[in-house]
mmCIF file of C-alpha atoms in Angstrom:
data_model
loop_
_atom_site.group_PDB
_atom_site.id
_atom_site.type_symbol
_atom_site.label_atom_id
_atom_site.label_comp_id
_atom_site.label_asym_id
_atom_site.label_seq_id
_atom_site.Cartn_x
_atom_site.Cartn_y
_atom_site.Cartn_z
ATOM 1 C CA MET A 1 130.773 40.306 112.137
ATOM 2 C CA ARG A 2 128.931 42.207 114.825
ATOM 3 C CA PHE A 3 126.275 40.343 116.762
ATOM 4 C CA ALA A 4 123.748 40.747 119.560
ATOM 5 C CA TRP A 5 122.634 38.742 122.551
ATOM 6 C CA ILE A 6 119.144 39.265 123.905
ATOM 7 C CA ASP A 7 118.998 39.426 127.711
ATOM 8 C CA LEU A 8 115.723 37.933 128.987
ATOM 9 C CA ARG A 9 116.364 38.446 132.702
ATOM 10 C CA GLU A 10 114.541 41.777 132.964
ATOM 11 C CA VAL A 11 112.021 41.418 130.144
ATOM 12 C CA PRO A 12 108.477 41.892 131.517
ATOM 13 C CA ARG A 13 106.771 38.533 131.964
ATOM 14 C CA PRO A 14 103.845 39.362 129.591
ATOM 15 C CA GLN A 15 106.362 40.148 126.824
ATOM 16 C CA LEU A 16 108.740 37.256 127.453
ATOM 17 C CA GLN A 17 107.441 34.686 124.987
ATOM 18 C CA ALA A 18 107.047 37.272 122.228
ATOM 19 C CA VAL A 19 110.629 38.417 122.778
ATOM 20 C CA VAL A 20 111.907 34.834 122.696
ATOM 21 C CA ASP A 21 110.017 34.143 119.458
ATOM 22 C CA ALA A 22 111.320 37.389 117.928
ATOM 23 C CA ALA A 23 114.916 36.573 118.917
ATOM 24 C CA VAL A 24 114.690 33.190 117.205
ATOM 25 C CA HIS A 25 112.876 34.543 114.133
ATOM 26 C CA ALA A 26 115.293 37.475 113.738
ATOM 27 C CA ARG A 27 118.237 35.087 114.145
ATOM 28 C CA MET A 28 119.821 36.857 117.073
ATOM 29 C CA ALA A 29 123.224 35.341 117.845
ATOM 30 C CA GLY A 30 122.422 34.490 121.439
ATOM 31 C CA VAL A 31 119.917 34.586 124.269
ATOM 32 C CA VAL A 32 120.906 35.151 127.899
ATOM 33 C CA SER A 33 118.747 33.851 130.732
ATOM 34 C CA ALA A 34 119.038 32.529 134.281
ATOM 35 C CA ASP A 35 116.319 29.971 133.428
ATOM 36 C CA ALA A 36 117.976 26.796 132.150
ATOM 37 C CA GLU A 37 114.609 25.253 131.326
ATOM 38 C CA LEU A 38 113.669 28.169 129.093
ATOM 39 C CA LEU A 39 117.023 28.011 127.300
ATOM 40 C CA GLY A 40 116.439 24.320 126.706
ATOM 41 C CA THR A 41 113.437 25.152 124.511
ATOM 42 C CA LEU A 42 115.535 27.203 122.084
ATOM 43 C CA PRO A 43 116.805 25.823 118.779
ATOM 44 C CA PRO A 44 120.518 25.180 118.223
ATOM 45 C CA THR A 45 120.673 28.169 115.857
ATOM 46 C CA VAL A 46 120.816 30.398 118.962
ATOM 47 C CA THR A 47 123.709 30.442 121.431
ATOM 48 C CA ARG A 48 122.089 29.641 124.782
ATOM 49 C CA VAL A 49 123.847 31.592 127.527
ATOM 50 C CA LEU A 50 123.015 30.546 131.085
ATOM 51 C CA ALA A 51 123.673 33.439 133.463
ATOM 52 C CA GLY A 52 124.360 33.109 137.143
ATOM 53 C CA GLY A 53 123.933 35.783 139.783
ATOM 54 C CA ALA A 54 122.617 39.314 139.684
ATOM 55 C CA PRO A 55 121.566 41.155 136.498
ATOM 56 C CA ALA A 56 124.464 42.269 134.344
ATOM 57 C CA ALA A 57 124.035 45.972 135.052
ATOM 58 C CA ALA A 58 124.341 45.547 138.834
ATOM 59 C CA PRO A 59 126.380 42.493 139.808
ATOM 60 C CA ALA A 60 126.599 41.479 143.454
ATOM 61 C CA LYS A 61 129.418 39.222 144.614
ATOM 62 C CA ARG A 62 127.378 37.254 147.079
ATOM 63 C CA SER A 63 124.423 36.532 144.820
ATOM 64 C CA ALA A 64 126.783 35.893 141.898
ATOM 65 C CA ASP A 65 128.465 33.099 143.854
ATOM 66 C CA LYS A 66 125.117 31.538 144.623
ATOM 67 C CA GLY A 67 123.933 32.014 141.069
ATOM 68 C CA ASP A 68 127.107 30.456 139.690
ATOM 69 C CA LYS A 69 126.449 27.335 141.720
ATOM 70 C CA GLU A 70 122.851 27.241 140.504
ATOM 71 C CA ALA A 71 123.948 27.762 136.913
ATOM 72 C CA ARG A 72 126.574 25.042 137.165
ATOM 73 C CA GLY A 73 124.085 22.692 138.815
ATOM 74 C CA ALA A 74 121.508 23.368 136.124
ATOM 75 C CA ALA A 75 124.080 22.820 133.372
ATOM 76 C CA GLU A 76 125.308 19.594 134.938
ATOM 77 C CA GLY A 77 121.731 18.451 135.465
ATOM 78 C CA LYS A 78 120.960 19.026 131.817
ATOM 79 C CA ALA A 79 124.079 17.117 130.814
ATOM 80 C CA ASP A 80 123.097 14.205 133.064
ATOM 81 C CA ALA A 81 119.569 14.210 131.673
ATOM 82 C CA ARG A 82 120.872 14.099 128.108
ATOM 83 C CA ALA A 83 123.210 11.262 129.024
ATOM 84 C CA GLU A 84 120.253 9.333 130.454
ATOM 85 C CA GLY A 85 118.161 10.042 127.381
ATOM 86 C CA LYS A 86 115.672 12.229 129.267
ATOM 87 C CA ALA A 87 116.316 15.418 127.304
ATOM 88 C CA PRO A 88 117.037 16.109 123.640
ATOM 89 C CA ALA A 89 120.632 16.594 122.567
ATOM 90 C CA GLY A 90 121.612 20.237 122.590
ATOM 91 C CA ALA A 91 119.015 21.171 125.229
ATOM 92 C CA GLY A 92 121.653 22.383 127.709
ATOM 93 C CA PRO A 93 123.365 25.780 127.641
ATOM 94 C CA ASP A 94 126.093 26.471 125.127
ATOM 95 C CA LEU A 95 127.813 28.961 127.394
ATOM 96 C CA LEU A 96 127.880 29.862 131.078
ATOM 97 C CA LEU A 97 128.088 33.548 132.034
ATOM 98 C CA ARG A 98 129.759 34.323 135.370
ATOM 99 C CA GLY A 99 130.807 37.549 136.982
ATOM 100 C CA PHE A 100 134.330 38.292 138.130
ATOM 101 C CA THR A 101 135.446 41.149 140.344
ATOM 102 C CA ALA A 102 139.079 40.236 141.028
ATOM 103 C CA GLN A 103 142.098 38.778 139.267
ATOM 104 C CA ASP A 104 141.897 35.421 141.041
ATOM 105 C CA GLU A 105 138.264 34.968 139.967
ATOM 106 C CA LEU A 106 139.208 35.764 136.377
ATOM 107 C CA GLU A 107 142.076 33.274 136.501
ATOM 108 C CA ALA A 108 139.697 30.590 137.771
ATOM 109 C CA LEU A 109 137.344 31.184 134.815
ATOM 110 C CA ALA A 110 140.248 31.048 132.362
ATOM 111 C CA ALA A 111 141.501 27.814 133.942
ATOM 112 C CA GLU A 112 138.077 26.222 133.526
ATOM 113 C CA ASN A 113 138.104 27.009 129.839
ATOM 114 C CA ARG A 114 141.614 25.650 129.426
ATOM 115 C CA ALA A 115 140.525 22.404 131.082
ATOM 116 C CA ALA A 116 137.831 22.029 128.414
ATOM 117 C CA THR A 117 135.935 19.491 130.516
ATOM 118 C CA GLY A 118 132.544 21.192 130.561
ATOM 119 C CA THR A 119 130.475 24.031 129.141
ATOM 120 C CA PRO A 120 132.604 27.019 128.068
ATOM 121 C CA VAL A 121 132.542 29.965 130.448
ATOM 122 C CA ALA A 122 132.199 33.646 129.570
ATOM 123 C CA GLY A 123 132.940 36.407 132.053
ATOM 124 C CA PHE A 124 131.016 39.476 133.115
ATOM 125 C CA VAL A 125 132.649 42.532 134.687
ATOM 126 C CA ASP A 126 131.116 45.819 135.832
ATOM 127 C CA VAL A 127 133.534 48.652 134.998
ATOM 128 C CA ARG A 128 133.246 51.449 137.550
ATOM 129 C CA ASP A 129 136.835 52.584 138.138
ATOM 130 C CA ASP A 130 140.375 52.141 136.894
ATOM 131 C CA ARG A 131 140.835 48.829 138.720
ATOM 132 C CA THR A 132 137.820 47.198 137.103
ATOM 133 C CA LEU A 133 138.733 48.772 133.749
ATOM 134 C CA GLN A 134 142.173 47.134 133.855
ATOM 135 C CA LEU A 135 140.534 43.869 134.944
ATOM 136 C CA SER A 136 138.217 44.013 131.941
ATOM 137 C CA CYS A 137 141.213 44.473 129.620
ATOM 138 C CA VAL A 138 142.829 41.338 131.022
ATOM 139 C CA GLY A 139 139.536 39.443 130.770
ATOM 140 C CA ALA A 140 139.132 40.405 127.125
ATOM 141 C CA MET A 141 142.474 38.740 126.414
ATOM 142 C CA ALA A 142 141.822 35.623 128.497
ATOM 143 C CA LEU A 143 138.207 34.567 127.894
ATOM 144 C CA PRO A 144 136.218 33.446 124.826
ATOM 145 C CA TYR A 145 133.597 36.117 125.606
ATOM 146 C CA THR A 146 133.896 39.060 127.978
ATOM 147 C CA VAL A 147 130.660 40.904 128.746
ATOM 148 C CA ILE A 148 131.234 44.416 130.073
ATOM 149 C CA HIS A 149 128.841 46.890 131.611
ATOM 150 C CA PHE A 150 130.267 50.408 131.758
ATOM 151 C CA ALA A 151 128.797 52.409 134.624
ATOM 152 C CA ASP A 152 129.590 55.807 133.073
ATOM 153 C CA PRO A 153 128.149 57.123 129.792
ATOM 154 C CA THR A 154 131.527 58.079 128.302
ATOM 155 C CA LYS A 155 132.871 55.688 125.680
ATOM 156 C CA ILE A 156 136.530 56.289 126.630
ATOM 157 C CA PRO A 157 136.706 53.101 128.769
ATOM 158 C CA LEU A 158 135.364 51.080 125.823
ATOM 159 C CA GLU A 159 138.026 52.609 123.588
ATOM 160 C CA ILE A 160 140.688 51.541 126.089
ATOM 161 C CA VAL A 161 139.398 47.957 126.208
ATOM 162 C CA LEU A 162 139.156 47.764 122.414
ATOM 163 C CA ALA A 163 142.737 48.961 122.066
ATOM 164 C CA ALA A 164 144.002 46.584 124.745
ATOM 165 C CA ALA A 165 142.184 43.622 123.189
ATOM 166 C CA GLU A 166 143.092 44.362 119.578
ATOM 167 C CA SER A 167 144.922 41.041 119.200
ATOM 168 C CA ALA A 168 142.548 39.002 121.370
ATOM 169 C CA GLU A 169 140.909 35.889 119.967
ATOM 170 C CA GLY A 170 137.910 36.262 122.263
ATOM 171 C CA LYS A 171 134.869 38.445 121.663
ATOM 172 C CA LEU A 172 133.937 41.622 123.500
ATOM 173 C CA VAL A 173 130.246 42.064 124.343
ATOM 174 C CA THR A 174 129.091 45.474 125.629
ATOM 175 C CA VAL A 175 125.920 45.986 127.646
ATOM 176 C CA VAL A 176 123.760 48.730 126.066
ATOM 177 C CA GLY A 177 120.683 50.465 127.384
ATOM 178 C CA ASP A 178 118.947 51.209 124.095
ATOM 179 C CA LEU A 179 119.254 50.969 120.316
ATOM 180 C CA GLU A 180 120.819 54.410 119.993
ATOM 181 C CA GLU A 181 123.638 53.352 122.304
ATOM 182 C CA ALA A 182 124.002 50.107 120.357
ATOM 183 C CA ALA A 183 124.656 52.063 117.156
ATOM 184 C CA ILE A 184 127.279 54.171 118.930
ATOM 185 C CA VAL A 185 129.014 51.167 120.510
ATOM 186 C CA PHE A 186 129.366 49.468 117.124
ATOM 187 C CA ASP A 187 131.217 52.539 115.765
ATOM 188 C CA VAL A 188 133.703 53.223 118.570
ATOM 189 C CA LEU A 189 137.265 53.415 117.175
ATOM 190 C CA GLU A 190 135.777 52.489 113.752
ATOM 191 C CA ARG A 191 135.898 48.871 114.931
ATOM 192 C CA GLY A 192 133.353 48.831 117.715
ATOM 193 C CA SER A 193 132.422 46.119 120.149
ATOM 194 C CA ASP A 194 132.153 42.646 118.623
ATOM 195 C CA GLY A 195 128.721 42.230 120.146
ATOM 196 C CA ILE A 196 126.167 43.821 122.435
ATOM 197 C CA LEU A 197 123.945 42.583 125.251
ATOM 198 C CA PHE A 198 120.518 44.216 125.078
ATOM 199 C CA THR A 199 117.352 43.939 127.154
ATOM 200 C CA PRO A 200 114.371 44.670 124.865
ATOM 201 C CA ARG A 201 111.042 45.992 126.099
ATOM 202 C CA GLY A 202 109.192 43.906 123.562
ATOM 203 C CA ALA A 203 109.406 42.077 120.246
ATOM 204 C CA ASP A 204 109.522 45.326 118.241
ATOM 205 C CA ASP A 205 112.844 46.207 119.876
ATOM 206 C CA VAL A 206 114.291 42.860 118.777
ATOM 207 C CA PHE A 207 113.326 43.418 115.148
ATOM 208 C CA ALA A 208 114.636 47.003 115.265
ATOM 209 C CA LEU A 209 117.932 45.650 116.559
ATOM 210 C CA ALA A 210 118.022 43.116 113.712
ATOM 211 C CA ARG A 211 117.659 45.962 111.219
ATOM 212 C CA LEU A 212 120.507 47.821 112.913
ATOM 213 C CA LEU A 213 122.764 44.780 112.627
ATOM 214 C CA GLU A 214 121.983 44.490 108.923
ATOM 215 C CA ALA A 215 122.673 48.163 108.236
ATOM 216 C CA THR A 216 125.691 47.986 105.950
ATOM 217 C CA THR A 217 126.546 49.969 102.849
ATOM 218 C CA PRO A 218 126.741 48.116 99.541
ATOM 219 C CA GLN A 219 129.569 47.594 97.101
ATOM 220 C CA LEU A 220 128.452 49.427 93.952
ATOM 221 C CA GLU A 221 129.208 48.429 90.402
ATOM 222 C CA LEU A 222 130.305 51.679 88.787
ATOM 223 C CA SER A 223 129.972 52.298 85.061
ATOM 224 C CA THR A 224 132.062 54.214 82.546
ATOM 225 C CA LEU A 225 130.244 57.229 81.123
ATOM 226 C CA THR A 226 131.310 59.022 77.926
ATOM 227 C CA VAL A 227 130.995 62.807 77.701
ATOM 228 C CA GLU A 228 128.865 63.871 74.755
ATOM 229 C CA SER A 229 128.423 67.603 75.458
ATOM 230 C CA ILE A 230 129.374 70.391 77.861
ATOM 231 C CA ARG A 231 127.609 73.745 77.876
ATOM 232 C CA HIS A 232 127.390 76.880 79.992
ATOM 233 C CA VAL A 233 123.809 77.320 81.236
ATOM 234 C CA GLY A 234 124.056 80.545 83.236
ATOM 235 C CA LEU A 235 123.521 81.508 86.845
ATOM 236 C CA GLY A 236 121.954 79.121 89.349
ATOM 237 C CA ASP A 237 122.255 77.793 92.848
ATOM 238 C CA ARG A 238 124.791 75.110 93.655
ATOM 239 C CA VAL A 239 125.381 73.135 96.857
ATOM 240 C CA CYS A 240 128.659 72.364 98.599
ATOM 241 C CA VAL A 241 128.275 69.402 100.942
ATOM 242 C CA ASP A 242 130.562 69.520 103.981
ATOM 243 C CA THR A 243 130.682 66.196 105.803
ATOM 244 C CA CYS A 244 131.975 65.157 109.208
ATOM 245 C CA SER A 245 134.435 62.754 107.575
ATOM 246 C CA HIS A 246 137.758 62.961 105.767
ATOM 247 C CA PHE A 247 137.445 61.764 102.160
ATOM 248 C CA GLU A 248 140.111 59.647 100.515
ATOM 249 C CA GLU A 249 141.638 60.974 97.289
ATOM 250 C CA ASP A 250 139.559 58.619 95.132
ATOM 251 C CA GLU A 251 136.280 59.219 96.976
ATOM 252 C CA GLY A 252 133.314 61.472 96.420
ATOM 253 C CA ILE A 253 129.540 61.337 96.275
ATOM 254 C CA LEU A 254 127.194 60.338 93.468
ATOM 255 C CA VAL A 255 125.219 63.219 91.956
ATOM 256 C CA GLY A 256 122.956 63.438 88.907
ATOM 257 C CA SER A 257 120.124 65.412 87.364
ATOM 258 C CA TYR A 258 118.179 62.195 86.805
ATOM 259 C CA SER A 259 117.462 59.476 89.346
ATOM 260 C CA SER A 260 118.484 56.858 86.771
ATOM 261 C CA GLY A 261 122.149 57.829 86.646
ATOM 262 C CA PHE A 262 124.833 59.586 88.664
ATOM 263 C CA VAL A 263 128.361 60.938 88.180
ATOM 264 C CA LEU A 264 131.023 60.449 90.862
ATOM 265 C CA CYS A 265 131.811 63.993 92.042
ATOM 266 C CA CYS A 266 135.253 64.364 93.592
ATOM 267 C CA SER A 267 135.956 65.687 97.065
ATOM 268 C CA GLU A 268 138.307 68.614 97.587
ATOM 269 C CA THR A 269 141.145 66.408 98.830
ATOM 270 C CA HIS A 270 143.453 67.396 95.964
ATOM 271 C CA PRO A 271 145.533 70.611 96.030
ATOM 272 C CA LEU A 272 144.127 73.708 94.368
ATOM 273 C CA PRO A 273 145.700 77.079 93.587
ATOM 274 C CA TYR A 274 144.658 80.078 95.684
ATOM 275 C CA MET A 275 142.932 78.041 98.409
ATOM 276 C CA PRO A 276 143.636 75.209 100.872
ATOM 277 C CA THR A 277 142.273 71.709 100.435
ATOM 278 C CA ARG A 278 139.015 70.898 102.200
ATOM 279 C CA PRO A 279 139.054 67.100 102.465
ATOM 280 C CA PHE A 280 135.588 67.030 104.041
ATOM 281 C CA ARG A 281 133.867 68.835 101.134
ATOM 282 C CA VAL A 282 132.284 67.951 97.815
ATOM 283 C CA ASN A 283 131.261 70.779 95.496
ATOM 284 C CA ALA A 284 128.350 68.645 94.441
ATOM 285 C CA GLY A 285 126.140 70.406 91.937
ATOM 286 C CA ALA A 286 122.942 72.352 91.357
ATOM 287 C CA LEU A 287 120.337 72.229 94.110
ATOM 288 C CA HIS A 288 117.825 70.222 92.013
ATOM 289 C CA SER A 289 120.278 67.325 91.667
ATOM 290 C CA TYR A 290 119.804 63.904 93.193
ATOM 291 C CA THR A 291 122.424 62.332 95.412
ATOM 292 C CA LEU A 292 122.466 58.701 96.508
ATOM 293 C CA GLY A 293 122.339 57.900 100.201
ATOM 294 C CA PRO A 294 122.196 54.786 102.370
ATOM 295 C CA ASP A 295 119.356 52.281 101.956
ATOM 296 C CA ASN A 296 119.210 52.930 98.199
ATOM 297 C CA ARG A 297 117.376 56.207 98.783
ATOM 298 C CA THR A 298 117.965 59.456 96.921
ATOM 299 C CA ASN A 299 117.629 63.018 98.139
ATOM 300 C CA TYR A 300 117.681 66.327 96.349
ATOM 301 C CA LEU A 301 120.750 68.360 97.222
ATOM 302 C CA SER A 302 118.276 71.015 98.400
ATOM 303 C CA GLU A 303 117.158 68.555 101.113
ATOM 304 C CA VAL A 304 120.640 67.724 102.370
ATOM 305 C CA GLY A 305 121.586 69.413 105.635
ATOM 306 C CA SER A 306 123.261 68.988 108.979
ATOM 307 C CA GLY A 307 122.725 65.466 110.259
ATOM 308 C CA SER A 308 121.832 63.952 106.874
ATOM 309 C CA ALA A 309 123.477 60.663 105.891
ATOM 310 C CA LEU A 310 125.098 60.183 102.471
ATOM 311 C CA LEU A 311 127.243 57.562 100.775
ATOM 312 C CA ALA A 312 130.915 58.230 100.266
ATOM 313 C CA VAL A 313 131.831 56.235 97.159
ATOM 314 C CA GLY A 314 135.288 55.192 96.021
ATOM 315 C CA ALA A 315 136.490 54.736 92.470
ATOM 316 C CA ASP A 316 136.420 50.968 93.034
ATOM 317 C CA GLY A 317 132.757 51.038 94.111
ATOM 318 C CA ARG A 318 133.332 50.713 97.856
ATOM 319 C CA THR A 319 130.975 52.751 99.979
ATOM 320 C CA ARG A 320 130.644 54.013 103.524
ATOM 321 C CA ARG A 321 128.142 56.121 105.409
ATOM 322 C CA VAL A 322 129.119 59.731 106.080
ATOM 323 C CA VAL A 323 127.250 62.359 108.061
ATOM 324 C CA VAL A 324 126.692 65.861 106.714
ATOM 325 C CA GLY A 325 127.860 68.663 108.972
ATOM 326 C CA ARG A 326 126.672 71.490 106.755
ATOM 327 C CA ALA A 327 125.337 72.172 103.267
ATOM 328 C CA LYS A 328 126.208 75.520 101.688
ATOM 329 C CA LEU A 329 124.057 76.924 98.876
ATOM 330 C CA GLU A 330 125.308 79.857 96.802
ATOM 331 C CA SER A 331 124.527 81.339 93.380
ATOM 332 C CA ARG A 332 127.209 80.588 90.807
ATOM 333 C CA PRO A 333 127.555 80.190 87.029
ATOM 334 C CA LEU A 334 126.623 76.609 86.114
ATOM 335 C CA LEU A 335 127.862 74.040 83.625
ATOM 336 C CA GLU A 336 125.800 71.147 82.257
ATOM 337 C CA ILE A 337 127.681 67.919 81.500
ATOM 338 C CA ARG A 338 125.784 65.354 79.416
ATOM 339 C CA THR A 339 127.133 61.817 79.185
ATOM 340 C CA HIS A 340 125.905 58.456 77.990
ATOM 341 C CA ALA A 341 126.479 54.953 79.289
ATOM 342 C CA GLU A 342 127.344 51.921 77.175
ATOM 343 C CA ASP A 343 123.624 51.045 76.950
ATOM 344 C CA GLY A 344 122.905 54.525 75.609
ATOM 345 C CA ARG A 345 121.348 55.810 78.821
ATOM 346 C CA LEU A 346 121.667 59.554 79.298
ATOM 347 C CA VAL A 347 123.330 60.711 82.521
ATOM 348 C CA SER A 348 123.373 64.447 83.163
ATOM 349 C CA LEU A 349 125.109 66.541 85.804
ATOM 350 C CA THR A 350 124.915 70.287 86.434
ATOM 351 C CA VAL A 351 127.766 71.745 88.487
ATOM 352 C CA GLN A 352 129.419 75.051 89.246
ATOM 353 C CA ASP A 353 131.210 76.385 86.165
ATOM 354 C CA ASP A 354 134.697 76.607 87.652
ATOM 355 C CA TRP A 355 138.030 74.868 87.158
ATOM 356 C CA HIS A 356 138.332 73.736 90.779
ATOM 357 C CA VAL A 357 135.152 71.622 90.571
ATOM 358 C CA ARG A 358 136.159 68.052 89.779
ATOM 359 C CA VAL A 359 134.754 64.650 88.889
ATOM 360 C CA LEU A 360 136.414 61.240 88.858
ATOM 361 C CA GLY A 361 137.253 59.097 85.850
ATOM 362 C CA PRO A 362 138.160 55.402 85.576
ATOM 363 C CA GLY A 363 140.929 54.422 87.962
ATOM 364 C CA GLY A 364 140.188 57.440 90.148
ATOM 365 C CA LYS A 365 141.566 59.937 87.624
ATOM 366 C CA VAL A 366 140.799 63.502 88.738
ATOM 367 C CA LEU A 367 139.178 65.640 86.032
ATOM 368 C CA ASN A 368 138.473 69.390 86.179
ATOM 369 C CA VAL A 369 134.956 69.988 84.840
ATOM 370 C CA THR A 370 135.927 73.056 82.751
ATOM 371 C CA GLU A 371 138.558 71.016 80.908
ATOM 372 C CA LEU A 372 136.270 68.125 79.911
ATOM 373 C CA ARG A 373 135.970 67.371 76.243
ATOM 374 C CA THR A 374 133.623 65.235 74.153
ATOM 375 C CA GLY A 375 134.726 61.623 74.405
ATOM 376 C CA ASP A 376 136.250 61.906 77.892
ATOM 377 C CA GLU A 377 135.330 59.103 80.259
ATOM 378 C CA LEU A 378 133.826 59.592 83.733
ATOM 379 C CA LEU A 379 132.839 57.211 86.495
ATOM 380 C CA GLY A 380 129.179 56.908 87.339
ATOM 381 C CA TYR A 381 126.451 54.691 88.668
ATOM 382 C CA LEU A 382 123.372 53.487 86.799
ATOM 383 C CA ALA A 383 120.335 52.938 89.015
ATOM 384 C CA GLN A 384 117.848 50.240 88.096
ATOM 385 C CA ASP A 385 114.869 51.782 89.887
ATOM 386 C CA LYS A 386 112.533 54.658 89.206
ATOM 387 C CA ARG A 387 111.960 56.936 92.186
ATOM 388 C CA HIS A 388 109.115 58.522 94.095
ATOM 389 C CA VAL A 389 110.057 60.760 97.062
ATOM 390 C CA GLY A 390 113.497 59.194 96.823
ATOM 391 C CA LEU A 391 112.305 55.606 97.211
ATOM 392 C CA PRO A 392 112.527 52.903 94.509
ATOM 393 C CA ILE A 393 109.183 52.274 92.815
ATOM 394 C CA GLY A 394 108.089 50.134 89.879
ATOM 395 C CA GLU A 395 106.237 52.700 87.786
ATOM 396 C CA PHE A 396 106.630 54.477 84.474
ATOM 397 C CA CYS A 397 108.806 57.568 84.826
ATOM 398 C CA LYS A 398 110.608 59.558 82.156
ATOM 399 C CA GLU A 399 113.087 62.334 83.009
ATOM 400 C CA VAL A 400 114.315 64.786 80.372
#
């Protein structure tokens, strides 16, 4: 699971207590500080990381050495105080964070951890060139936590470290400058950094980060829908949704005329006569139709465009977020498909009236819409909420 550490070292003094309270309340995984006394006030639900030396983004060898000694002294002092009964158990740091700039320094940190005689030690490295990049790869394999600041904005060095540390037992923590970068770092190579180190400007940034960490797509419970009628309804506008992702053969997007129910429309990953496959595309339906996106929010297909986020949905109910690269609206003959669920709920879908438009049935069976017959079974999703501007709302609403 991805996680975040909050770095207090550069938080403005007036905001410090609010940030600390927010980090605890939002259940951030860890807090980093050079103040051992402050860390001692935190509950054991937070990993207390005592940092030595210069700020992570600009380490300095000389001050790091001094800071390491101060950090070690503070940690040992806390341990002595607990042993003498002068401080509550658990008041000391859970982890020491020390910089390393050379192989021998890294080996010394690794040896300390192997000795297991004191507080575990994490390493920090500032990646600025190939030498420090290779050093970070070795650190990621040798330490329980390796915190890396990348001097350049490209994410190629992070990709290299992630690949090198694929089998590592330790965790990789990447320093990020803002929440937008945090979202990018978590997606690199589809795996992303295990964690991030972030300096918030205030409590609001902490809570925004918590929401980012919780942003996952749900597993949906799909339903079997039975076709009750198919009819040609004439000319209208339909939307093809071209995403920036490659769909699997049993994936598509959920589309429906009513916000209470959707049909799983198939992507163009399967071969067709007269034209190549377009594995990024779903011929989704008429422009009035709803489609389900992340955060349980619906949008009309007419609203979907470049940069929009939708849910790719598999025949087993798995989901993932996909980004729309383009939506293409054209006038075509349309076909209305009316189905009902086991509870009798009506689920309707209007699509282009053409053989190459497809929907998915149970087990991921691919069905051409012009060959559907009464009694055929489709896969769909039954929503429990009524909608207003795409958001769930508890009000009376009837769609016909």
